[in-house]
Amino acid sequence: MDLTPSSFAMAVDAQGFLEPWTSKIERRLADMAGMYADADAERAAIAAGDPLVYEVFQHDMPEHPGELVVCTTRLYPGRVGDEYFMTKGHYHRIRERAEVYYGLAGEGRLVVAVDDRTDVIPMRPGTVAYVAPRWAHRTVNTGSEPFVFLAVYHGDAGHDYGTIETEGFPLRVVERDGAPAVVESR
Ligand code: S6P
Ligand code: ZN
């Protein structure tokens, strides 16, 4: 592995299109089936066309702790029942790996959890959010436009989705009387 990579520049626009990117992830609702509280609404939305929930453009780097991966997420507006579109959410596989998010467009929430602690961080363009080591993190689009943000994390961090798939997140962000509200997961 080349541990002395070239220094270089990337470009990102306000819609989160990153150049150059080396991998792209598209997640449709069926790719995260079982994560929304309203299973009937989730099934109906998948049957009705399985909407694109989010895309990630990433510039991959060697899996080395000294490297930094840069990526952008475009999380589309929408709901499943009363629950806003969200990312799957994950822990980093190496738990002691932090991450920085920078809001580019739209509005949303960064929901974080560790042990019995939780926090919900509002994000809008210009917000710099710090995800501390060990905290699970998930983003939620509470607006009517794509919620777009840039993320930077260590090359060796990896992703643990399985723990969230099994245990879920302790909080959900839902629409109540036309506004976002945070409720405990049952
Ligand atoms: C990576 C970082 C983000 C997410 C992306 C999608 O560590 O936290 O780039 O990967 O927002 O979310 P998820 O939970 O499907 O990876
Ligand atoms: Zn992460």
PDB file of C-alpha atoms and ligand atoms in Angstrom:
ATOM      1  CA  MET A   1       0.000   0.000   0.000  1.00  0.00           C
ATOM      2  CA  ASP A   2       1.279   3.447  -0.878  1.00  0.00           C
ATOM      3  CA  LEU A   3       1.311   5.351   2.425  1.00  0.00           C
ATOM      4  CA  THR A   4       2.661   8.497   0.793  1.00  0.00           C
ATOM      5  CA  PRO A   5      -0.183   9.353  -1.542  1.00  0.00           C
ATOM      6  CA  SER A   6      -0.311  12.465  -3.615  1.00  0.00           C
ATOM      7  CA  SER A   7      -1.838  15.596  -2.243  1.00  0.00           C
ATOM      8  CA  PHE A   8      -4.683  16.760  -4.419  1.00  0.00           C
ATOM      9  CA  ALA A   9      -7.859  18.799  -4.609  1.00  0.00           C
ATOM     10  CA  MET A  10     -11.467  17.784  -4.918  1.00  0.00           C
ATOM     11  CA  ALA A  11     -14.371  20.011  -5.846  1.00  0.00           C
ATOM     12  CA  VAL A  12     -17.791  19.916  -4.251  1.00  0.00           C
ATOM     13  CA  ASP A  13     -20.800  21.990  -5.207  1.00  0.00           C
ATOM     14  CA  ALA A  14     -23.761  23.024  -3.113  1.00  0.00           C
ATOM     15  CA  GLN A  15     -25.703  19.973  -4.277  1.00  0.00           C
ATOM     16  CA  GLY A  16     -22.991  17.628  -3.042  1.00  0.00           C
ATOM     17  CA  PHE A  17     -21.586  16.516  -6.378  1.00  0.00           C
ATOM     18  CA  LEU A  18     -17.991  15.580  -5.597  1.00  0.00           C
ATOM     19  CA  GLU A  19     -15.283  15.501  -8.278  1.00  0.00           C
ATOM     20  CA  PRO A  20     -13.436  13.238  -8.586  1.00  0.00           C
ATOM     21  CA  TRP A  21     -15.418  10.481  -6.831  1.00  0.00           C
ATOM     22  CA  THR A  22     -14.415   6.818  -7.004  1.00  0.00           C
ATOM     23  CA  SER A  23     -17.467   5.036  -5.625  1.00  0.00           C
ATOM     24  CA  LYS A  24     -21.145   5.812  -5.392  1.00  0.00           C
ATOM     25  CA  ILE A  25     -23.770   4.181  -3.189  1.00  0.00           C
ATOM     26  CA  GLU A  26     -27.488   4.423  -3.926  1.00  0.00           C
ATOM     27  CA  ARG A  27     -29.886   3.324  -1.233  1.00  0.00           C
ATOM     28  CA  ARG A  28     -33.511   2.715  -2.045  1.00  0.00           C
ATOM     29  CA  LEU A  29     -36.137   1.998   0.559  1.00  0.00           C
ATOM     30  CA  ALA A  30     -35.911  -1.754  -0.103  1.00  0.00           C
ATOM     31  CA  ASP A  31     -32.183  -1.595   0.737  1.00  0.00           C
ATOM     32  CA  MET A  32     -33.072  -0.541   4.273  1.00  0.00           C
ATOM     33  CA  ALA A  33     -36.263  -2.533   4.738  1.00  0.00           C
ATOM     34  CA  GLY A  34     -37.295  -2.952   8.366  1.00  0.00           C
ATOM     35  CA  MET A  35     -35.730   0.274   9.580  1.00  0.00           C
ATOM     36  CA  TYR A  36     -38.859   2.466   9.619  1.00  0.00           C
ATOM     37  CA  ALA A  37     -41.364   2.116  12.428  1.00  0.00           C
ATOM     38  CA  ASP A  38     -44.424   1.905  10.150  1.00  0.00           C
ATOM     39  CA  ALA A  39     -43.916  -1.458   8.435  1.00  0.00           C
ATOM     40  CA  ASP A  40     -47.164  -1.175   6.419  1.00  0.00           C
ATOM     41  CA  ALA A  41     -46.217   2.242   5.026  1.00  0.00           C
ATOM     42  CA  GLU A  42     -42.728   0.942   4.239  1.00  0.00           C
ATOM     43  CA  ARG A  43     -44.110  -2.083   2.339  1.00  0.00           C
ATOM     44  CA  ALA A  44     -46.565   0.127   0.423  1.00  0.00           C
ATOM     45  CA  ALA A  45     -43.857   2.613  -0.598  1.00  0.00           C
ATOM     46  CA  ILE A  46     -41.570  -0.192  -1.808  1.00  0.00           C
ATOM     47  CA  ALA A  47     -44.437  -1.714  -3.809  1.00  0.00           C
ATOM     48  CA  ALA A  48     -45.329   1.702  -5.255  1.00  0.00           C
ATOM     49  CA  GLY A  49     -41.896   2.211  -6.835  1.00  0.00           C
ATOM     50  CA  ASP A  50     -39.247   1.831  -4.150  1.00  0.00           C
ATOM     51  CA  PRO A  51     -38.016   5.449  -3.882  1.00  0.00           C
ATOM     52  CA  LEU A  52     -34.381   6.476  -3.898  1.00  0.00           C
ATOM     53  CA  VAL A  53     -33.719   7.612  -0.306  1.00  0.00           C
ATOM     54  CA  TYR A  54     -30.090   8.717  -0.545  1.00  0.00           C
ATOM     55  CA  GLU A  55     -26.885   8.687  -2.562  1.00  0.00           C
ATOM     56  CA  VAL A  56     -23.291   8.830  -1.364  1.00  0.00           C
ATOM     57  CA  PHE A  57     -20.427  10.019  -3.588  1.00  0.00           C
ATOM     58  CA  GLN A  58     -17.085   9.015  -2.142  1.00  0.00           C
ATOM     59  CA  HIS A  59     -13.414   9.416  -2.862  1.00  0.00           C
ATOM     60  CA  ASP A  60     -12.022   6.129  -1.528  1.00  0.00           C
ATOM     61  CA  MET A  61      -8.655   6.078   0.184  1.00  0.00           C
ATOM     62  CA  PRO A  62      -6.376   3.324   1.512  1.00  0.00           C
ATOM     63  CA  GLU A  63      -7.712   1.715   4.701  1.00  0.00           C
ATOM     64  CA  HIS A  64      -5.070   3.321   6.863  1.00  0.00           C
ATOM     65  CA  PRO A  65      -5.694   5.370  10.026  1.00  0.00           C
ATOM     66  CA  GLY A  66      -3.668   8.295   8.712  1.00  0.00           C
ATOM     67  CA  GLU A  67      -5.786   8.675   5.583  1.00  0.00           C
ATOM     68  CA  LEU A  68      -9.010  10.673   5.359  1.00  0.00           C
ATOM     69  CA  VAL A  69     -11.985   9.653   3.246  1.00  0.00           C
ATOM     70  CA  VAL A  70     -14.097  12.491   1.837  1.00  0.00           C
ATOM     71  CA  CYS A  71     -17.674  11.842   0.763  1.00  0.00           C
ATOM     72  CA  THR A  72     -20.970  13.600   0.254  1.00  0.00           C
ATOM     73  CA  THR A  73     -24.499  12.415   0.990  1.00  0.00           C
ATOM     74  CA  ARG A  74     -27.635  13.582  -0.814  1.00  0.00           C
ATOM     75  CA  LEU A  75     -30.559  12.541   1.372  1.00  0.00           C
ATOM     76  CA  TYR A  76     -33.850  13.112  -0.425  1.00  0.00           C
ATOM     77  CA  PRO A  77     -37.006  14.561   1.155  1.00  0.00           C
ATOM     78  CA  GLY A  78     -39.804  12.174   1.976  1.00  0.00           C
ATOM     79  CA  ARG A  79     -41.466  10.169   4.718  1.00  0.00           C
ATOM     80  CA  VAL A  80     -42.443   6.601   5.480  1.00  0.00           C
ATOM     81  CA  GLY A  81     -45.640   7.070   7.451  1.00  0.00           C
ATOM     82  CA  ASP A  82     -44.800  10.006   9.701  1.00  0.00           C
ATOM     83  CA  GLU A  83     -41.059   9.217   9.831  1.00  0.00           C
ATOM     84  CA  TYR A  84     -38.740  11.350   7.731  1.00  0.00           C
ATOM     85  CA  PHE A  85     -36.350   9.759   5.203  1.00  0.00           C
ATOM     86  CA  MET A  86     -33.093   8.858   6.920  1.00  0.00           C
ATOM     87  CA  THR A  87     -29.817   7.007   6.408  1.00  0.00           C
ATOM     88  CA  LYS A  88     -29.308   3.470   7.687  1.00  0.00           C
ATOM     89  CA  GLY A  89     -26.963   4.740  10.370  1.00  0.00           C
ATOM     90  CA  HIS A  90     -23.882   2.985  11.654  1.00  0.00           C
ATOM     91  CA  TYR A  91     -21.089   2.732  14.143  1.00  0.00           C
ATOM     92  CA  HIS A  92     -17.592   2.809  12.771  1.00  0.00           C
ATOM     93  CA  ARG A  93     -16.199  -0.739  12.732  1.00  0.00           C
ATOM     94  CA  ILE A  94     -13.188   0.639  14.584  1.00  0.00           C
ATOM     95  CA  ARG A  95     -15.154   2.380  17.326  1.00  0.00           C
ATOM     96  CA  GLU A  96     -12.423   4.899  18.203  1.00  0.00           C
ATOM     97  CA  ARG A  97     -12.855   6.762  14.922  1.00  0.00           C
ATOM     98  CA  ALA A  98     -14.462  10.199  14.856  1.00  0.00           C
ATOM     99  CA  GLU A  99     -16.031  11.987  11.884  1.00  0.00           C
ATOM    100  CA  VAL A 100     -16.854  15.546  10.805  1.00  0.00           C
ATOM    101  CA  TYR A 101     -20.009  16.501   8.879  1.00  0.00           C
ATOM    102  CA  TYR A 102     -20.452  19.814   7.063  1.00  0.00           C
ATOM    103  CA  GLY A 103     -23.909  20.908   5.931  1.00  0.00           C
ATOM    104  CA  LEU A 104     -24.133  22.002   2.279  1.00  0.00           C
ATOM    105  CA  ALA A 105     -27.843  22.255   1.465  1.00  0.00           C
ATOM    106  CA  GLY A 106     -31.246  21.617   2.936  1.00  0.00           C
ATOM    107  CA  GLU A 107     -31.992  20.890   6.542  1.00  0.00           C
ATOM    108  CA  GLY A 108     -31.946  17.876   8.736  1.00  0.00           C
ATOM    109  CA  ARG A 109     -30.925  16.284  11.978  1.00  0.00           C
ATOM    110  CA  LEU A 110     -27.878  14.283  12.947  1.00  0.00           C
ATOM    111  CA  VAL A 111     -29.003  11.697  15.490  1.00  0.00           C
ATOM    112  CA  VAL A 112     -26.214  10.211  17.604  1.00  0.00           C
ATOM    113  CA  ALA A 113     -26.224   7.557  20.303  1.00  0.00           C
ATOM    114  CA  VAL A 114     -23.781   5.756  22.563  1.00  0.00           C
ATOM    115  CA  ASP A 115     -24.566   3.521  25.544  1.00  0.00           C
ATOM    116  CA  ASP A 116     -27.591   5.236  27.172  1.00  0.00           C
ATOM    117  CA  ARG A 117     -26.784   8.702  25.796  1.00  0.00           C
ATOM    118  CA  THR A 118     -28.401  10.325  22.743  1.00  0.00           C
ATOM    119  CA  ASP A 119     -28.330  13.698  21.028  1.00  0.00           C
ATOM    120  CA  VAL A 120     -30.117  15.278  18.065  1.00  0.00           C
ATOM    121  CA  ILE A 121     -28.055  17.932  16.291  1.00  0.00           C
ATOM    122  CA  PRO A 122     -29.853  20.284  13.851  1.00  0.00           C
ATOM    123  CA  MET A 123     -27.967  20.702  10.588  1.00  0.00           C
ATOM    124  CA  ARG A 124     -28.252  23.333   7.887  1.00  0.00           C
ATOM    125  CA  PRO A 125     -25.814  24.811   5.331  1.00  0.00           C
ATOM    126  CA  GLY A 126     -22.664  25.841   7.182  1.00  0.00           C
ATOM    127  CA  THR A 127     -23.166  23.575  10.218  1.00  0.00           C
ATOM    128  CA  VAL A 128     -20.008  21.691  11.187  1.00  0.00           C
ATOM    129  CA  ALA A 129     -20.994  18.692  13.302  1.00  0.00           C
ATOM    130  CA  TYR A 130     -18.521  16.522  15.161  1.00  0.00           C
ATOM    131  CA  VAL A 131     -19.313  12.848  15.654  1.00  0.00           C
ATOM    132  CA  ALA A 132     -17.161  11.700  18.544  1.00  0.00           C
ATOM    133  CA  PRO A 133     -15.474   8.294  18.601  1.00  0.00           C
ATOM    134  CA  ARG A 134     -17.833   5.415  19.564  1.00  0.00           C
ATOM    135  CA  TRP A 135     -21.094   7.248  18.739  1.00  0.00           C
ATOM    136  CA  ALA A 136     -23.550   5.679  16.301  1.00  0.00           C
ATOM    137  CA  HIS A 137     -24.767   8.250  13.771  1.00  0.00           C
ATOM    138  CA  ARG A 138     -27.721   8.629  11.421  1.00  0.00           C
ATOM    139  CA  THR A 139     -28.990  11.638   9.442  1.00  0.00           C
ATOM    140  CA  VAL A 140     -32.623  12.573   8.807  1.00  0.00           C
ATOM    141  CA  ASN A 141     -34.041  14.954   6.180  1.00  0.00           C
ATOM    142  CA  THR A 142     -36.637  17.145   7.916  1.00  0.00           C
ATOM    143  CA  GLY A 143     -37.063  19.560   4.991  1.00  0.00           C
ATOM    144  CA  SER A 144     -38.643  19.618   1.555  1.00  0.00           C
ATOM    145  CA  GLU A 145     -35.373  19.808  -0.442  1.00  0.00           C
ATOM    146  CA  PRO A 146     -32.452  17.361  -0.578  1.00  0.00           C
ATOM    147  CA  PHE A 147     -30.441  17.487   2.645  1.00  0.00           C
ATOM    148  CA  VAL A 148     -26.810  17.486   1.500  1.00  0.00           C
ATOM    149  CA  PHE A 149     -23.670  17.236   3.589  1.00  0.00           C
ATOM    150  CA  LEU A 150     -19.996  16.423   3.294  1.00  0.00           C
ATOM    151  CA  ALA A 151     -18.290  13.975   5.652  1.00  0.00           C
ATOM    152  CA  VAL A 152     -14.635  13.306   6.446  1.00  0.00           C
ATOM    153  CA  TYR A 153     -13.507  10.193   8.335  1.00  0.00           C
ATOM    154  CA  HIS A 154     -10.457   8.011   8.847  1.00  0.00           C
ATOM    155  CA  GLY A 155      -9.471   5.622   6.080  1.00  0.00           C
ATOM    156  CA  ASP A 156      -9.570   2.541   8.309  1.00  0.00           C
ATOM    157  CA  ALA A 157     -12.808   3.427  10.190  1.00  0.00           C
ATOM    158  CA  GLY A 158     -15.088   0.963   8.367  1.00  0.00           C
ATOM    159  CA  HIS A 159     -18.835   0.655   8.974  1.00  0.00           C
ATOM    160  CA  ASP A 160     -20.813  -1.535  11.341  1.00  0.00           C
ATOM    161  CA  TYR A 161     -24.406  -1.567  10.084  1.00  0.00           C
ATOM    162  CA  GLY A 162     -25.324  -4.875  11.718  1.00  0.00           C
ATOM    163  CA  THR A 163     -25.574  -3.504  15.251  1.00  0.00           C
ATOM    164  CA  ILE A 164     -28.086  -0.843  14.125  1.00  0.00           C
ATOM    165  CA  GLU A 165     -30.026  -3.410  12.054  1.00  0.00           C
ATOM    166  CA  THR A 166     -30.329  -5.575  15.167  1.00  0.00           C
ATOM    167  CA  GLU A 167     -30.793  -2.988  17.905  1.00  0.00           C
ATOM    168  CA  GLY A 168     -32.213   0.023  16.032  1.00  0.00           C
ATOM    169  CA  PHE A 169     -31.760   3.636  17.083  1.00  0.00           C
ATOM    170  CA  PRO A 170     -33.221   4.816  20.422  1.00  0.00           C
ATOM    171  CA  LEU A 171     -34.780   7.940  18.811  1.00  0.00           C
ATOM    172  CA  ARG A 172     -36.850   8.576  15.709  1.00  0.00           C
ATOM    173  CA  VAL A 173     -37.567  11.891  13.964  1.00  0.00           C
ATOM    174  CA  VAL A 174     -41.197  12.187  12.860  1.00  0.00           C
ATOM    175  CA  GLU A 175     -43.580  14.837  11.595  1.00  0.00           C
ATOM    176  CA  ARG A 176     -46.100  16.015  14.206  1.00  0.00           C
ATOM    177  CA  ASP A 177     -48.561  18.783  13.287  1.00  0.00           C
ATOM    178  CA  GLY A 178     -46.401  19.754  10.310  1.00  0.00           C
ATOM    179  CA  ALA A 179     -43.142  20.059  12.258  1.00  0.00           C
ATOM    180  CA  PRO A 180     -40.290  17.700  13.145  1.00  0.00           C
ATOM    181  CA  ALA A 181     -40.505  16.003  16.538  1.00  0.00           C
ATOM    182  CA  VAL A 182     -38.221  13.512  18.228  1.00  0.00           C
ATOM    183  CA  VAL A 183     -39.830  10.422  19.749  1.00  0.00           C
ATOM    184  CA  GLU A 184     -38.421   7.390  21.504  1.00  0.00           C
ATOM    185  CA  SER A 185     -38.348   4.182  19.517  1.00  0.00           C
ATOM    186  CA  ARG A 186     -40.645   1.546  20.890  1.00  0.00           C
TER     187      ARG A 186
HETATM  188  C1  S6P B   1     -19.498   7.610   6.615  1.00  0.00           C
HETATM  189  C2  S6P B   1     -20.439   8.749   6.895  1.00  0.00           C
HETATM  190  C3  S6P B   1     -21.471   9.052   5.816  1.00  0.00           C
HETATM  191  C4  S6P B   1     -22.541   7.933   5.649  1.00  0.00           C
HETATM  192  C5  S6P B   1     -23.634   8.336   4.673  1.00  0.00           C
HETATM  193  C6  S6P B   1     -24.699   7.268   4.503  1.00  0.00           C
HETATM  194  O1  S6P B   1     -18.776   7.222   7.750  1.00  0.00           O
HETATM  195  O2  S6P B   1     -21.007   8.657   8.170  1.00  0.00           O
HETATM  196  O3  S6P B   1     -20.845   9.263   4.607  1.00  0.00           O
HETATM  197  O4  S6P B   1     -21.949   6.747   5.220  1.00  0.00           O
HETATM  198  O5  S6P B   1     -24.253   9.509   5.118  1.00  0.00           O
HETATM  199  O6  S6P B   1     -25.151   6.751   5.719  1.00  0.00           O
HETATM  200  P1  S6P B   1     -25.032   5.204   6.050  1.00  0.00           P
HETATM  201  O7  S6P B   1     -25.424   5.092   7.486  1.00  0.00           O
HETATM  202  O8  S6P B   1     -25.904   4.455   5.124  1.00  0.00           O
HETATM  203  O9  S6P B   1     -23.571   4.848   5.830  1.00  0.00           O
HETATM  204 ZN    ZN B   2     -19.683   7.419   9.764  1.00  0.00          ZN
END
